[in-house]
Amino acid sequence: MASIPGDEPTAVVDLDRREPVGGADEPQRHTYLIGVWLTVLAFAMVAFFWSHHVGVGFKDPGGRMFSGKLEYSLSGLVIALVADAAWRWLRTPGGQRSVRRTLGARWTPERLVLLVTGLTAYHLVYFCYRNLKSWDAFNTPRDSWLLDADRRIFGDSPAVMLHDLLGQHTAAYVLMAVYKSFTYLTAASVVIALVFSRTIQRGYVFLVAAMWTWILGTASYYLVPSLGPFASAPQEFAGLPHTSITSTWAEYLSQRQEFLADPTSPTTFVSISAFASLHTGFTALVCFMAFYYGHKWLGAAMAVYLVAIMVSTIYWGWHFTLDDLAGLVIAAVAVAIGHVLVRPPRT
């Protein structure tokens, strides 16, 4: 495997196995940033227009939608950078070790700026996504159509079929853990892709695909507004144990009622939309990108995890089967858009 120019003979392990190892990207390659920020600007303009249309301003309750998440990502970025630098330093023969040389070869000021810039763009898109998702509450849910589609496809409720097949005790807790683990996937994957890809440009393919997952997900919410099986067919989930998920059901429905009662209150915010499932969409994105970066073993593991996520969303009533299928389509389209907008070299 090639070593980093200026850092020989360090052996390295990088996320992206399909690109020669390099330090900072060449300046002329940064034209992809135009597409990145045009995407942010266009989506922000859509959000501003819709904010004016519904008469509700942007909200970031408790900093959970932008400032807090950006701070969390930057903290993760520092940890990932330290881990990357430590690994490279340890892999250097003892007599040639130099912290300054190890850091300088890869983590130039230019590359660090690109990392922070990318994370900022990503979280701006996510912030707009969360507000647009909240305003989707003004639309009339179409859950009955999705419920009917599930029954036509399977002959019965898929959730009930899973409850009968897996039971409603041990499987419930296992699938709850699977479902909740998704939070850590979204928080870590973008940072990992940016830090451990061999070039920052290759890392931006993941970043842009992730941005478009949220954008396309927003469009799907407005295309088919819905709340999910737990809200539209609660009797199907009455046998499940009381857990943090059942508490979240009640919390989300209450938040929606409070928002519709007083949309302009700075504390009212909605977190519920079913179609499409972005638990499935974002997990599929990570799976597809693992193969894209040449990690077949990781892609296979993520494929297993993806199936578990899809089962958990149906079992716990968060999503209809069509939601999960739409999430897979969104992921595939987002990966394609990410590659086209960034166009990383393959030589």
mmCIF file of C-alpha atoms in Angstrom:
data_model
loop_
_atom_site.group_PDB
_atom_site.id
_atom_site.type_symbol
_atom_site.label_atom_id
_atom_site.label_comp_id
_atom_site.label_asym_id
_atom_site.label_seq_id
_atom_site.Cartn_x
_atom_site.Cartn_y
_atom_site.Cartn_z
ATOM 1 C CA MET A 1 0.000 0.000 0.000
ATOM 2 C CA ALA A 2 1.319 3.432 -0.869
ATOM 3 C CA SER A 3 2.444 5.689 1.968
ATOM 4 C CA ILE A 4 1.661 9.307 2.559
ATOM 5 C CA PRO A 5 3.923 11.628 0.592
ATOM 6 C CA GLY A 6 6.255 13.268 3.031
ATOM 7 C CA ASP A 7 5.517 10.688 5.731
ATOM 8 C CA GLU A 8 7.344 7.583 4.506
ATOM 9 C CA PRO A 9 7.665 4.827 5.512
ATOM 10 C CA THR A 10 4.578 4.998 7.736
ATOM 11 C CA ALA A 11 2.090 2.164 7.165
ATOM 12 C CA VAL A 12 -1.452 3.413 7.199
ATOM 13 C CA VAL A 13 -4.943 2.034 7.394
ATOM 14 C CA ASP A 14 -7.544 4.242 5.738
ATOM 15 C CA LEU A 15 -11.283 4.065 5.374
ATOM 16 C CA ASP A 16 -11.120 4.418 1.597
ATOM 17 C CA ARG A 17 -9.170 1.621 -0.076
ATOM 18 C CA ARG A 18 -9.935 2.690 -3.631
ATOM 19 C CA GLU A 19 -7.892 5.883 -3.699
ATOM 20 C CA PRO A 20 -4.120 6.361 -3.500
ATOM 21 C CA VAL A 21 -3.045 7.737 -0.132
ATOM 22 C CA GLY A 22 -2.402 11.442 -0.201
ATOM 23 C CA GLY A 23 -2.084 14.426 2.034
ATOM 24 C CA ALA A 24 -4.065 17.556 1.292
ATOM 25 C CA ASP A 25 -6.093 17.640 -1.896
ATOM 26 C CA GLU A 26 -4.789 19.734 -4.736
ATOM 27 C CA PRO A 27 -6.320 23.257 -4.704
ATOM 28 C CA GLN A 28 -7.902 22.913 -8.150
ATOM 29 C CA ARG A 29 -9.941 19.952 -6.921
ATOM 30 C CA HIS A 30 -11.864 22.064 -4.426
ATOM 31 C CA THR A 31 -14.374 23.137 -7.067
ATOM 32 C CA TYR A 32 -16.722 20.494 -5.645
ATOM 33 C CA LEU A 33 -17.291 22.879 -2.736
ATOM 34 C CA ILE A 34 -19.355 25.034 -5.088
ATOM 35 C CA GLY A 35 -21.876 22.236 -5.497
ATOM 36 C CA VAL A 36 -21.861 21.568 -1.762
ATOM 37 C CA TRP A 37 -22.679 25.146 -0.804
ATOM 38 C CA LEU A 38 -25.146 25.612 -3.644
ATOM 39 C CA THR A 39 -26.982 22.607 -2.207
ATOM 40 C CA VAL A 40 -26.986 24.189 1.252
ATOM 41 C CA LEU A 41 -28.142 27.536 -0.147
ATOM 42 C CA ALA A 42 -30.920 26.026 -2.263
ATOM 43 C CA PHE A 43 -32.265 23.920 0.605
ATOM 44 C CA ALA A 44 -32.069 26.885 2.985
ATOM 45 C CA MET A 45 -34.047 28.990 0.517
ATOM 46 C CA VAL A 46 -36.736 26.292 0.364
ATOM 47 C CA ALA A 47 -36.839 26.244 4.170
ATOM 48 C CA PHE A 48 -37.067 30.059 4.397
ATOM 49 C CA PHE A 49 -39.855 30.102 1.822
ATOM 50 C CA TRP A 50 -41.818 27.434 3.673
ATOM 51 C CA SER A 51 -41.219 29.165 6.993
ATOM 52 C CA HIS A 52 -42.841 32.278 5.548
ATOM 53 C CA HIS A 53 -45.627 30.189 4.000
ATOM 54 C CA VAL A 54 -46.642 28.521 7.281
ATOM 55 C CA GLY A 55 -45.898 31.581 9.413
ATOM 56 C CA VAL A 56 -43.545 29.749 11.765
ATOM 57 C CA GLY A 57 -39.947 30.753 12.365
ATOM 58 C CA PHE A 58 -36.942 28.482 12.638
ATOM 59 C CA LYS A 59 -36.437 26.829 16.007
ATOM 60 C CA ASP A 60 -33.552 25.093 17.714
ATOM 61 C CA PRO A 61 -34.997 24.039 21.085
ATOM 62 C CA GLY A 62 -32.195 23.365 23.510
ATOM 63 C CA GLY A 63 -29.688 23.549 20.670
ATOM 64 C CA ARG A 64 -30.658 20.002 19.691
ATOM 65 C CA MET A 65 -31.097 20.712 15.989
ATOM 66 C CA PHE A 66 -27.970 22.712 15.100
ATOM 67 C CA SER A 67 -25.655 24.202 17.701
ATOM 68 C CA GLY A 68 -25.596 21.188 19.990
ATOM 69 C CA LYS A 69 -25.174 18.698 17.154
ATOM 70 C CA LEU A 70 -22.432 20.745 15.518
ATOM 71 C CA GLU A 71 -20.603 20.998 18.822
ATOM 72 C CA TYR A 72 -20.960 17.240 19.295
ATOM 73 C CA SER A 73 -19.592 16.600 15.792
ATOM 74 C CA LEU A 74 -16.631 18.902 16.341
ATOM 75 C CA SER A 75 -15.850 17.100 19.600
ATOM 76 C CA GLY A 76 -16.010 13.815 17.724
ATOM 77 C CA LEU A 77 -13.790 15.312 15.049
ATOM 78 C CA VAL A 78 -11.091 16.094 17.611
ATOM 79 C CA ILE A 79 -11.237 12.531 18.960
ATOM 80 C CA ALA A 80 -11.054 11.071 15.452
ATOM 81 C CA LEU A 81 -8.113 13.308 14.514
ATOM 82 C CA VAL A 82 -6.205 12.283 17.627
ATOM 83 C CA ALA A 83 -6.935 8.608 16.936
ATOM 84 C CA ASP A 84 -5.819 8.960 13.313
ATOM 85 C CA ALA A 85 -2.615 10.792 14.245
ATOM 86 C CA ALA A 86 -1.822 8.337 17.060
ATOM 87 C CA TRP A 87 -2.295 5.346 14.760
ATOM 88 C CA ARG A 88 -0.013 6.827 12.110
ATOM 89 C CA TRP A 89 2.598 7.772 14.709
ATOM 90 C CA LEU A 90 2.578 4.292 16.272
ATOM 91 C CA ARG A 91 2.942 2.684 12.853
ATOM 92 C CA THR A 92 6.083 4.704 12.164
ATOM 93 C CA PRO A 93 9.407 3.002 13.021
ATOM 94 C CA GLY A 94 10.633 4.230 16.408
ATOM 95 C CA GLY A 95 13.650 6.103 15.146
ATOM 96 C CA GLN A 96 11.620 8.056 12.620
ATOM 97 C CA ARG A 97 8.722 9.087 14.837
ATOM 98 C CA SER A 98 7.867 12.775 14.875
ATOM 99 C CA VAL A 99 4.548 14.193 16.026
ATOM 100 C CA ARG A 100 5.037 17.325 13.913
ATOM 101 C CA ARG A 101 5.933 15.312 10.825
ATOM 102 C CA THR A 102 3.029 12.892 11.325
ATOM 103 C CA LEU A 103 0.480 15.683 11.727
ATOM 104 C CA GLY A 104 1.928 17.949 9.073
ATOM 105 C CA ALA A 105 1.923 15.324 6.341
ATOM 106 C CA ARG A 106 -1.833 14.806 6.439
ATOM 107 C CA TRP A 107 -3.540 17.324 8.711
ATOM 108 C CA THR A 108 -2.622 20.553 7.018
ATOM 109 C CA PRO A 109 -4.520 23.757 7.900
ATOM 110 C CA GLU A 110 -6.248 23.521 4.510
ATOM 111 C CA ARG A 111 -7.531 20.014 5.189
ATOM 112 C CA LEU A 112 -8.714 20.969 8.680
ATOM 113 C CA VAL A 113 -10.643 23.932 7.283
ATOM 114 C CA LEU A 114 -12.286 21.608 4.763
ATOM 115 C CA LEU A 115 -13.295 19.259 7.572
ATOM 116 C CA VAL A 116 -14.927 21.994 9.642
ATOM 117 C CA THR A 117 -16.509 23.563 6.555
ATOM 118 C CA GLY A 118 -18.025 20.249 5.542
ATOM 119 C CA LEU A 119 -19.464 19.562 8.984
ATOM 120 C CA THR A 120 -20.951 23.067 9.101
ATOM 121 C CA ALA A 121 -22.636 22.579 5.717
ATOM 122 C CA TYR A 122 -23.969 19.193 6.797
ATOM 123 C CA HIS A 123 -25.481 20.517 10.021
ATOM 124 C CA LEU A 124 -27.042 23.515 8.277
ATOM 125 C CA VAL A 125 -28.862 21.082 5.983
ATOM 126 C CA TYR A 126 -29.888 18.974 8.972
ATOM 127 C CA PHE A 127 -31.182 22.065 10.777
ATOM 128 C CA CYS A 128 -33.368 22.994 7.810
ATOM 129 C CA TYR A 129 -34.502 19.379 7.516
ATOM 130 C CA ARG A 130 -35.628 19.212 11.139
ATOM 131 C CA ASN A 131 -37.615 22.441 10.882
ATOM 132 C CA LEU A 132 -39.279 21.387 7.626
ATOM 133 C CA LYS A 133 -40.084 18.041 9.236
ATOM 134 C CA SER A 134 -41.724 19.872 12.121
ATOM 135 C CA TRP A 135 -43.840 21.997 9.773
ATOM 136 C CA ASP A 136 -45.023 18.825 8.029
ATOM 137 C CA ALA A 137 -47.471 18.564 10.944
ATOM 138 C CA PHE A 138 -49.704 21.056 9.111
ATOM 139 C CA ASN A 139 -50.317 18.470 6.382
ATOM 140 C CA THR A 140 -53.058 15.854 6.635
ATOM 141 C CA PRO A 141 -51.651 12.378 7.429
ATOM 142 C CA ARG A 142 -52.281 9.642 4.888
ATOM 143 C CA ASP A 143 -51.614 6.677 7.159
ATOM 144 C CA SER A 144 -54.753 4.839 6.054
ATOM 145 C CA TRP A 145 -53.304 4.489 2.553
ATOM 146 C CA LEU A 146 -50.036 3.085 3.901
ATOM 147 C CA LEU A 147 -51.858 0.738 6.288
ATOM 148 C CA ASP A 148 -53.970 -0.594 3.432
ATOM 149 C CA ALA A 149 -50.879 -1.060 1.253
ATOM 150 C CA ASP A 150 -49.192 -3.119 3.986
ATOM 151 C CA ARG A 151 -52.214 -5.370 4.341
ATOM 152 C CA ARG A 152 -52.581 -5.822 0.598
ATOM 153 C CA ILE A 153 -48.926 -6.802 0.258
ATOM 154 C CA PHE A 154 -48.729 -9.173 3.250
ATOM 155 C CA GLY A 155 -52.336 -10.156 3.821
ATOM 156 C CA ASP A 156 -52.049 -8.922 7.401
ATOM 157 C CA SER A 157 -50.232 -6.263 9.430
ATOM 158 C CA PRO A 158 -46.451 -6.821 9.109
ATOM 159 C CA ALA A 159 -46.015 -5.657 12.702
ATOM 160 C CA VAL A 160 -48.510 -8.216 14.009
ATOM 161 C CA MET A 161 -46.831 -10.903 11.934
ATOM 162 C CA LEU A 162 -43.452 -10.002 13.476
ATOM 163 C CA HIS A 163 -44.947 -9.997 16.988
ATOM 164 C CA ASP A 164 -46.339 -13.491 16.384
ATOM 165 C CA LEU A 165 -43.078 -14.728 14.886
ATOM 166 C CA LEU A 166 -40.604 -13.188 17.342
ATOM 167 C CA GLY A 167 -42.707 -12.759 20.441
ATOM 168 C CA GLN A 168 -43.315 -9.571 22.399
ATOM 169 C CA HIS A 169 -40.766 -9.713 25.200
ATOM 170 C CA THR A 170 -37.111 -10.573 24.528
ATOM 171 C CA ALA A 171 -37.311 -9.585 20.863
ATOM 172 C CA ALA A 172 -38.906 -6.293 21.866
ATOM 173 C CA TYR A 173 -35.914 -5.294 23.996
ATOM 174 C CA VAL A 174 -33.367 -6.511 21.454
ATOM 175 C CA LEU A 175 -35.031 -4.592 18.623
ATOM 176 C CA MET A 176 -35.420 -1.538 20.846
ATOM 177 C CA ALA A 177 -31.642 -1.555 21.363
ATOM 178 C CA VAL A 178 -31.112 -1.927 17.610
ATOM 179 C CA TYR A 179 -33.457 0.952 16.844
ATOM 180 C CA LYS A 180 -31.897 3.296 19.411
ATOM 181 C CA SER A 181 -28.340 2.482 18.263
ATOM 182 C CA PHE A 182 -29.081 4.401 15.079
ATOM 183 C CA THR A 183 -28.466 7.660 16.936
ATOM 184 C CA TYR A 184 -24.793 6.787 17.313
ATOM 185 C CA LEU A 185 -24.514 5.799 13.657
ATOM 186 C CA THR A 186 -25.609 9.216 12.387
ATOM 187 C CA ALA A 187 -23.442 11.030 14.904
ATOM 188 C CA ALA A 188 -20.241 9.147 14.100
ATOM 189 C CA SER A 189 -20.401 8.119 10.444
ATOM 190 C CA VAL A 190 -19.976 11.534 8.810
ATOM 191 C CA VAL A 191 -16.992 12.406 10.991
ATOM 192 C CA ILE A 192 -15.396 9.000 10.385
ATOM 193 C CA ALA A 193 -15.841 9.308 6.629
ATOM 194 C CA LEU A 194 -14.247 12.754 6.548
ATOM 195 C CA VAL A 195 -11.304 11.901 8.799
ATOM 196 C CA PHE A 196 -10.375 8.420 7.600
ATOM 197 C CA SER A 197 -10.941 8.732 3.848
ATOM 198 C CA ARG A 198 -7.646 8.937 2.033
ATOM 199 C CA THR A 199 -8.491 12.276 0.530
ATOM 200 C CA ILE A 200 -10.917 14.826 1.863
ATOM 201 C CA GLN A 201 -12.609 14.867 -1.522
ATOM 202 C CA ARG A 202 -13.486 11.190 -1.188
ATOM 203 C CA GLY A 203 -14.824 11.902 2.292
ATOM 204 C CA TYR A 204 -17.037 14.606 0.843
ATOM 205 C CA VAL A 205 -18.838 11.990 -1.276
ATOM 206 C CA PHE A 206 -20.246 10.567 1.961
ATOM 207 C CA LEU A 207 -20.916 14.048 3.356
ATOM 208 C CA VAL A 208 -22.902 15.177 0.313
ATOM 209 C CA ALA A 209 -24.778 11.870 0.116
ATOM 210 C CA ALA A 210 -25.736 12.274 3.780
ATOM 211 C CA MET A 211 -26.958 15.824 3.120
ATOM 212 C CA TRP A 212 -29.097 14.594 0.252
ATOM 213 C CA THR A 213 -30.517 11.804 2.389
ATOM 214 C CA TRP A 214 -32.048 14.471 4.633
ATOM 215 C CA ILE A 215 -33.149 16.575 1.663
ATOM 216 C CA LEU A 216 -34.829 13.706 -0.168
ATOM 217 C CA GLY A 217 -36.322 12.531 3.106
ATOM 218 C CA THR A 218 -37.913 15.947 3.574
ATOM 219 C CA ALA A 219 -39.474 15.734 0.124
ATOM 220 C CA SER A 220 -40.897 12.310 0.944
ATOM 221 C CA TYR A 221 -42.482 13.634 4.146
ATOM 222 C CA TYR A 222 -44.428 16.198 2.157
ATOM 223 C CA LEU A 223 -45.224 13.759 -0.633
ATOM 224 C CA VAL A 224 -46.920 11.310 1.746
ATOM 225 C CA PRO A 225 -47.509 12.904 5.184
ATOM 226 C CA SER A 226 -47.896 10.205 7.826
ATOM 227 C CA LEU A 227 -47.425 9.476 11.515
ATOM 228 C CA GLY A 228 -46.637 5.766 11.537
ATOM 229 C CA PRO A 229 -48.421 2.546 12.559
ATOM 230 C CA PHE A 230 -48.027 3.165 16.306
ATOM 231 C CA ALA A 231 -50.192 6.287 15.944
ATOM 232 C CA SER A 232 -52.640 5.102 13.305
ATOM 233 C CA ALA A 233 -53.092 1.498 14.497
ATOM 234 C CA PRO A 234 -52.145 1.569 18.197
ATOM 235 C CA GLN A 235 -54.108 -1.619 18.967
ATOM 236 C CA GLU A 236 -51.484 -3.621 17.076
ATOM 237 C CA PHE A 237 -48.807 -2.640 19.612
ATOM 238 C CA ALA A 238 -50.793 -2.910 22.845
ATOM 239 C CA GLY A 239 -49.055 -6.169 23.791
ATOM 240 C CA LEU A 240 -45.536 -4.746 23.704
ATOM 241 C CA PRO A 241 -43.782 -3.978 27.013
ATOM 242 C CA HIS A 242 -43.606 -0.434 28.310
ATOM 243 C CA THR A 243 -40.186 0.917 27.335
ATOM 244 C CA SER A 244 -38.506 4.188 26.445
ATOM 245 C CA ILE A 245 -39.938 3.727 22.942
ATOM 246 C CA THR A 246 -43.526 3.598 24.146
ATOM 247 C CA SER A 247 -42.799 6.698 26.228
ATOM 248 C CA THR A 248 -41.417 8.384 23.125
ATOM 249 C CA TRP A 249 -44.607 7.529 21.222
ATOM 250 C CA ALA A 250 -46.662 9.446 23.770
ATOM 251 C CA GLU A 251 -44.140 12.286 23.874
ATOM 252 C CA TYR A 252 -44.103 12.747 20.093
ATOM 253 C CA LEU A 253 -47.878 12.738 19.794
ATOM 254 C CA SER A 254 -48.138 15.230 22.656
ATOM 255 C CA GLN A 255 -45.512 17.469 21.032
ATOM 256 C CA ARG A 256 -47.481 17.421 17.802
ATOM 257 C CA GLN A 257 -50.680 18.456 19.560
ATOM 258 C CA GLU A 258 -48.879 21.251 21.408
ATOM 259 C CA PHE A 259 -47.315 22.487 18.182
ATOM 260 C CA LEU A 260 -50.624 22.569 16.306
ATOM 261 C CA ALA A 261 -52.197 24.395 19.260
ATOM 262 C CA ASP A 262 -49.450 27.051 19.308
ATOM 263 C CA PRO A 263 -47.087 26.766 16.305
ATOM 264 C CA THR A 264 -45.207 29.983 17.067
ATOM 265 C CA SER A 265 -44.193 29.010 20.591
ATOM 266 C CA PRO A 266 -40.391 28.695 20.749
ATOM 267 C CA THR A 267 -40.689 25.414 22.652
ATOM 268 C CA THR A 268 -43.112 23.542 20.375
ATOM 269 C CA PHE A 269 -41.487 21.232 17.862
ATOM 270 C CA VAL A 270 -42.564 18.085 16.006
ATOM 271 C CA SER A 271 -40.333 15.053 15.521
ATOM 272 C CA ILE A 272 -42.697 12.617 13.855
ATOM 273 C CA SER A 273 -42.988 11.736 10.146
ATOM 274 C CA ALA A 274 -43.103 8.193 8.828
ATOM 275 C CA PHE A 275 -42.703 8.169 5.038
ATOM 276 C CA ALA A 276 -39.912 7.605 4.201
ATOM 277 C CA SER A 277 -37.907 5.876 6.918
ATOM 278 C CA LEU A 278 -34.618 7.703 7.284
ATOM 279 C CA HIS A 279 -33.522 5.182 9.889
ATOM 280 C CA THR A 280 -33.487 2.822 6.935
ATOM 281 C CA GLY A 281 -32.291 5.468 4.490
ATOM 282 C CA PHE A 282 -29.259 6.625 6.467
ATOM 283 C CA THR A 283 -28.288 3.104 7.503
ATOM 284 C CA ALA A 284 -28.487 2.001 3.877
ATOM 285 C CA LEU A 285 -26.352 5.011 2.938
ATOM 286 C CA VAL A 286 -23.610 3.872 5.332
ATOM 287 C CA CYS A 287 -23.890 0.324 3.961
ATOM 288 C CA PHE A 288 -23.640 1.464 0.328
ATOM 289 C CA MET A 289 -20.730 3.788 1.109
ATOM 290 C CA ALA A 290 -18.833 0.992 2.872
ATOM 291 C CA PHE A 291 -18.866 -0.932 -0.409
ATOM 292 C CA TYR A 292 -18.088 2.282 -2.312
ATOM 293 C CA TYR A 293 -14.936 2.736 -0.215
ATOM 294 C CA GLY A 294 -13.927 -0.882 -0.827
ATOM 295 C CA HIS A 295 -14.719 -2.356 2.596
ATOM 296 C CA LYS A 296 -16.652 -5.491 1.707
ATOM 297 C CA TRP A 297 -16.562 -6.898 5.239
ATOM 298 C CA LEU A 298 -17.905 -3.668 6.700
ATOM 299 C CA GLY A 299 -20.530 -3.448 3.969
ATOM 300 C CA ALA A 300 -21.673 -6.995 4.733
ATOM 301 C CA ALA A 301 -21.892 -6.220 8.455
ATOM 302 C CA MET A 302 -23.839 -3.047 7.712
ATOM 303 C CA ALA A 303 -26.203 -5.020 5.461
ATOM 304 C CA VAL A 304 -27.043 -7.288 8.416
ATOM 305 C CA TYR A 305 -27.496 -4.231 10.629
ATOM 306 C CA LEU A 306 -29.692 -2.629 7.956
ATOM 307 C CA VAL A 307 -32.036 -5.628 7.968
ATOM 308 C CA ALA A 308 -32.199 -5.439 11.767
ATOM 309 C CA ILE A 309 -33.017 -1.715 11.601
ATOM 310 C CA MET A 310 -35.797 -2.324 9.072
ATOM 311 C CA VAL A 311 -37.281 -5.098 11.208
ATOM 312 C CA SER A 312 -37.096 -2.885 14.312
ATOM 313 C CA THR A 313 -38.898 0.013 12.616
ATOM 314 C CA ILE A 314 -41.806 -2.247 11.650
ATOM 315 C CA TYR A 315 -41.855 -4.262 14.880
ATOM 316 C CA TRP A 316 -42.058 -1.122 17.017
ATOM 317 C CA GLY A 317 -44.542 0.611 14.738
ATOM 318 C CA TRP A 318 -42.410 3.535 13.681
ATOM 319 C CA HIS A 319 -42.735 2.768 9.980
ATOM 320 C CA PHE A 320 -44.752 0.976 7.338
ATOM 321 C CA THR A 321 -42.971 -1.393 4.951
ATOM 322 C CA LEU A 322 -43.284 1.134 2.119
ATOM 323 C CA ASP A 323 -41.464 3.635 4.344
ATOM 324 C CA ASP A 324 -38.494 1.291 4.576
ATOM 325 C CA LEU A 325 -38.490 0.565 0.849
ATOM 326 C CA ALA A 326 -38.586 4.291 0.125
ATOM 327 C CA GLY A 327 -35.652 4.743 2.498
ATOM 328 C CA LEU A 328 -33.585 2.292 0.436
ATOM 329 C CA VAL A 329 -34.383 4.231 -2.739
ATOM 330 C CA ILE A 330 -33.449 7.528 -1.083
ATOM 331 C CA ALA A 331 -30.087 6.104 0.004
ATOM 332 C CA ALA A 332 -29.265 4.844 -3.481
ATOM 333 C CA VAL A 333 -30.177 8.163 -5.090
ATOM 334 C CA ALA A 334 -28.267 10.129 -2.434
ATOM 335 C CA VAL A 335 -25.082 8.108 -3.017
ATOM 336 C CA ALA A 336 -25.366 8.734 -6.758
ATOM 337 C CA ILE A 337 -25.842 12.471 -6.198
ATOM 338 C CA GLY A 338 -22.885 12.579 -3.818
ATOM 339 C CA HIS A 339 -20.613 10.986 -6.379
ATOM 340 C CA VAL A 340 -21.818 13.198 -9.237
ATOM 341 C CA LEU A 341 -21.493 16.451 -7.268
ATOM 342 C CA VAL A 342 -18.052 15.691 -5.833
ATOM 343 C CA ARG A 343 -16.625 13.640 -8.718
ATOM 344 C CA PRO A 344 -13.544 12.297 -6.892
ATOM 345 C CA PRO A 345 -10.678 11.105 -9.088
ATOM 346 C CA ARG A 346 -10.170 7.337 -9.299
ATOM 347 C CA THR A 347 -6.573 7.276 -10.395
#
